[in-house]
XYZ file of N, CA and C in Angstrom:
372
model
N 15.961 169.555 178.206
C 16.359 170.916 178.519
C 16.062 171.190 179.995
N 17.001 171.840 180.659
C 16.846 172.169 182.081
C 15.803 173.263 182.258
N 15.117 173.230 183.386
C 14.199 174.302 183.722
C 15.001 175.511 184.165
N 14.510 176.684 183.834
C 15.130 177.930 184.277
C 14.369 178.395 185.509
N 15.104 178.657 186.581
C 14.500 179.149 187.815
C 14.817 180.630 187.974
N 13.963 181.355 188.691
C 14.246 182.756 188.961
C 14.971 182.875 190.304
N 15.707 183.952 190.430
C 16.510 184.176 191.618
C 16.523 185.671 191.900
N 16.366 186.045 193.148
C 16.469 187.455 193.539
C 17.934 187.881 193.490
N 18.154 189.156 193.239
C 19.519 189.672 193.123
C 20.341 189.398 194.382
N 19.767 189.617 195.562
C 20.540 189.407 196.790
C 20.892 187.933 196.975
N 20.003 187.039 196.583
C 20.288 185.605 196.680
C 21.381 185.218 195.689
N 21.311 185.767 194.473
C 22.346 185.497 193.471
C 23.711 185.961 193.977
N 23.743 187.141 194.589
C 25.003 187.654 195.128
C 25.556 186.718 196.205
N 24.718 186.346 197.163
C 25.176 185.471 198.249
C 25.679 184.141 197.705
N 24.937 183.555 196.766
C 25.348 182.271 196.201
C 26.655 182.387 195.422
N 26.820 183.487 194.692
C 28.063 183.652 193.922
C 29.254 183.837 194.856
N 29.048 184.536 195.957
C 30.147 184.748 196.903
C 30.538 183.462 197.628
N 29.593 182.530 197.759
C 29.884 181.238 198.380
C 30.424 180.230 197.372
N 30.514 180.628 196.102
C 30.987 179.721 195.062
C 29.930 178.713 194.628
N 28.660 179.005 194.918
C 27.582 178.085 194.582
C 27.042 178.289 193.174
N 27.396 179.395 192.537
C 27.024 179.626 191.144
C 27.948 180.653 190.523
N 27.949 180.679 189.203
C 28.685 181.683 188.438
C 27.654 182.673 187.917
N 27.885 183.954 188.170
C 26.977 185.010 187.736
C 27.493 185.595 186.428
N 26.633 185.596 185.400
C 27.001 186.098 184.079
C 26.150 187.323 183.761
N 26.816 188.445 183.511
C 26.152 189.695 183.142
C 26.069 189.731 181.617
N 24.842 189.705 181.077
C 24.659 189.604 179.630
C 24.419 190.965 178.956
N 24.656 192.053 179.697
C 24.494 193.395 179.114
C 25.677 193.708 178.191
N 25.714 194.929 177.690
C 26.770 195.353 176.773
C 27.903 196.051 177.529
N 29.091 196.128 176.918
C 30.190 196.840 177.564
C 29.850 198.291 177.926
N 29.058 198.971 177.116
C 28.709 200.354 177.470
C 27.846 200.389 178.734
N 26.985 199.402 178.917
C 26.184 199.327 180.140
C 27.071 198.989 181.338
N 28.016 198.077 181.128
C 28.944 197.739 182.220
C 29.720 198.987 182.653
N 30.130 199.799 181.663
C 30.903 201.008 181.967
C 30.072 202.012 182.766
N 28.767 202.081 182.483
C 27.904 203.062 183.171
C 27.631 202.683 184.621
N 27.400 201.401 184.903
C 26.963 201.011 186.250
C 27.946 200.118 186.984
N 28.961 199.635 186.304
C 29.792 198.584 186.863
C 29.088 197.256 186.653
N 29.755 196.192 187.018
C 29.216 194.842 186.882
C 28.995 194.265 188.271
N 28.027 193.362 188.422
C 27.850 192.734 189.731
C 29.171 192.150 190.225
N 29.446 192.299 191.495
C 30.702 191.822 192.087
C 30.995 190.389 191.654
N 32.204 190.180 191.130
C 32.725 188.867 190.728
C 31.946 188.204 189.592
N 31.194 188.990 188.820
C 30.465 188.406 187.687
C 31.370 188.317 186.469
N 30.902 187.580 185.479
C 31.590 187.425 184.199
C 30.734 188.111 183.150
N 31.348 188.880 182.282
C 30.609 189.536 181.215
C 30.582 188.679 179.962
N 29.383 188.470 179.437
C 29.202 187.749 178.182
C 27.968 188.343 177.505
N 28.184 189.277 176.610
C 27.085 189.985 175.958
C 26.234 189.018 175.143
N 24.937 189.030 175.398
C 24.014 188.103 174.758
C 24.074 188.181 173.236
N 24.245 189.371 172.681
C 24.223 189.533 171.230
C 25.488 189.033 170.540
N 26.553 188.782 171.273
C 27.799 188.327 170.656
C 27.655 186.910 170.106
N 28.287 186.654 168.974
C 28.207 185.328 168.359
C 28.841 184.258 169.234
N 29.763 184.651 170.105
C 30.433 183.667 170.972
C 29.837 183.629 172.378
N 28.585 184.087 172.527
C 27.957 184.142 173.850
C 28.000 182.794 174.564
N 27.563 181.738 173.911
C 27.510 180.426 174.562
C 28.927 179.944 174.896
N 29.866 180.176 174.006
C 31.248 179.780 174.270
C 31.814 180.532 175.471
N 31.492 181.810 175.584
C 31.955 182.595 176.741
C 31.333 182.075 178.032
N 30.050 181.711 177.964
C 29.383 181.152 179.147
C 30.023 179.812 179.521
N 30.333 178.981 178.526
C 31.019 177.709 178.808
C 32.375 177.965 179.463
N 33.074 178.981 178.971
C 34.360 179.329 179.561
C 34.231 179.793 181.004
N 33.140 180.489 181.305
C 32.919 180.995 182.665
C 32.781 179.864 183.669
N 32.282 178.706 183.212
C 32.129 177.548 184.102
C 33.199 176.492 183.819
N 34.233 176.896 183.082
C 35.352 176.012 182.738
C 34.863 174.704 182.109
N 33.813 174.830 181.289
C 33.290 173.677 180.566
C 32.388 172.758 181.369
N 32.194 173.043 182.658
C 31.365 172.197 183.508
C 29.910 172.669 183.425
N 29.137 172.056 182.536
C 27.762 172.498 182.321
C 26.836 172.150 183.482
N 27.322 171.393 184.453
C 26.543 171.124 185.661
C 26.739 172.201 186.727
N 27.721 173.090 186.516
C 27.952 174.202 187.440
C 26.771 175.166 187.326
N 26.086 175.478 188.416
C 24.976 176.429 188.336
C 25.434 177.804 187.843
N 24.615 178.394 186.975
C 24.871 179.741 186.475
C 23.617 180.583 186.672
N 23.833 181.870 186.900
C 22.739 182.836 186.952
C 23.066 183.931 185.955
N 22.055 184.392 185.233
C 22.252 185.464 184.266
C 21.478 186.701 184.714
N 22.073 187.865 184.433
C 21.473 189.143 184.811
C 21.660 190.125 183.672
N 20.682 191.009 183.496
C 20.780 192.088 182.522
C 20.273 193.362 183.195
N 19.778 194.306 182.418
C 19.292 195.549 183.008
C 17.972 195.344 183.746
N 17.003 194.676 183.078
C 15.675 194.575 183.692
C 14.980 193.235 183.487
N 15.703 192.219 183.075
C 15.134 190.878 182.999
C 14.778 190.353 181.628
N 14.728 191.194 180.614
C 14.331 190.732 179.292
C 15.440 189.913 178.627
N 16.623 190.487 178.503
C 17.734 189.753 177.874
C 18.157 188.551 178.708
N 18.094 188.682 180.035
C 18.489 187.540 180.864
C 17.517 186.380 180.692
N 16.262 186.665 180.428
C 15.301 185.595 180.158
C 15.702 184.851 178.892
N 16.031 185.588 177.839
C 16.490 184.963 176.589
C 17.789 184.202 176.802
N 18.702 184.800 177.543
C 19.994 184.164 177.793
C 19.832 182.873 178.576
N 18.986 182.899 179.591
C 18.771 181.703 180.406
C 18.186 180.577 179.569
N 17.202 180.898 178.729
C 16.599 179.879 177.871
C 17.623 179.316 176.886
N 18.451 180.174 176.366
C 19.480 179.732 175.411
C 20.492 178.804 176.077
N 20.949 179.164 177.276
C 21.915 178.320 177.976
C 21.309 176.970 178.338
N 20.056 176.978 178.764
C 19.384 175.712 179.079
C 19.295 174.846 177.821
N 18.973 175.465 176.698
C 18.871 174.728 175.432
C 20.234 174.186 174.981
N 21.307 174.851 175.398
C 22.668 174.435 175.025
C 23.247 173.403 175.989
N 22.447 172.952 176.962
C 22.892 171.876 177.829
C 23.343 172.259 179.223
N 23.262 173.539 179.567
C 23.587 173.938 180.932
C 22.521 173.341 181.845
N 22.946 172.672 182.903
C 22.021 171.906 183.726
C 21.300 172.665 184.815
N 21.879 173.775 185.290
C 21.290 174.532 186.398
C 21.365 176.016 186.052
N 20.273 176.555 185.524
C 20.261 177.937 185.050
C 19.251 178.752 185.857
N 19.708 179.895 186.338
C 18.876 180.827 187.091
C 18.804 182.156 186.356
N 17.674 182.830 186.455
C 17.484 184.137 185.851
C 17.231 185.148 186.962
N 18.082 186.167 187.038
C 17.877 187.264 187.994
C 16.941 188.255 187.297
N 15.643 187.987 187.395
C 14.645 188.716 186.605
C 14.528 190.195 186.961
N 14.933 190.577 188.169
C 14.842 192.003 188.521
C 15.977 192.802 187.910
N 17.030 192.126 187.453
C 18.125 192.787 186.770
C 18.905 193.766 187.630
N 19.658 194.595 186.949
C 20.467 195.610 187.623
C 19.611 196.798 188.051
N 18.626 197.163 187.226
C 17.857 198.388 187.452
C 16.503 198.161 188.102
N 16.109 196.908 188.267
C 14.800 196.628 188.829
C 13.765 196.424 187.747
N 12.727 195.708 188.113
C 11.649 195.414 187.166
C 10.370 195.251 187.964
N 9.340 195.941 187.545
C 8.066 195.928 188.250
C 7.597 194.498 188.498
N 7.340 194.178 189.732
C 6.869 192.850 190.093
C 7.977 191.853 190.343
N 9.196 192.154 189.893
C 10.302 191.211 190.065
C 11.253 191.628 191.184
N 11.315 192.915 191.492
C 12.205 193.376 192.552
C 12.874 194.692 192.202
N 13.592 195.228 193.172
C 14.216 196.542 193.042
C 15.462 196.563 192.168
N 16.101 195.439 191.992
C 17.312 195.393 191.183
C 18.579 195.485 192.016
N 19.655 195.038 191.412
C 20.970 194.950 192.048
C 21.401 196.296 192.624
N 21.286 197.350 191.815
C 21.804 198.659 192.221
C 20.994 199.237 193.380
N 19.669 199.249 193.270
C 18.836 199.821 194.335
C 18.959 199.015 195.626
N 19.210 197.723 195.520
C 19.408 196.898 196.718
C 20.757 197.193 197.384
N 21.608 197.958 196.709
C 22.903 198.317 197.280
C 23.923 197.191 197.239
N 23.727 196.259 196.317
C 24.687 195.154 196.201
C 25.952 195.650 195.515
N 27.099 195.076 195.844
C 28.363 195.601 195.337
C 28.561 195.351 193.839
N 29.258 196.292 193.235
C 29.635 196.177 191.832
C 31.143 196.323 191.701
N 31.654 195.824 190.597
C 33.058 196.000 190.240
C 33.100 196.924 189.031
N 34.088 197.815 188.970
C 34.181 198.681 187.790
C 34.523 197.848 186.558
N 34.011 198.266 185.418
C 34.345 197.613 184.157
C 35.559 198.306 183.570
N 36.588 197.530 183.338
C 37.806 198.041 182.727
C 37.951 197.388 181.350
N 37.653 198.163 180.294
C 37.756 197.560 178.969
C 39.181 197.108 178.675
N 39.318 196.018 177.925
C 40.657 195.556 177.586
C 41.355 196.535 176.671
N 42.656 196.620 176.786
C 43.441 197.469 175.877
C 43.338 196.886 174.476
N 43.168 197.749 173.529
C 43.054 197.281 172.135
C 44.334 197.508 171.397
């Protein structure tokens, strides 16, 4: 199993913009609607039964492609990162400060002023 490394939100953003990793937002659609999603991230809700399949799709099946996971404050992303590592993802990062910040981990994506994309739910 791969080790999970931590990553600051600003570093995750820079790496994702350079194509060095895929950023996966593991929050829920209602959370995405409230705050937007990190710029160019992929949404894959941790609680969904197809979470791992969605993460595999985000990296087009290349489990050696580095991925970073983010949630609101680091709890779900910790679980998500461990799960992806256990499923064979080779380079997994956890943005422990999350979107809203977490004491001791950092201010979070939003307070750092990092860009977000609006969440547009699919037509049903």
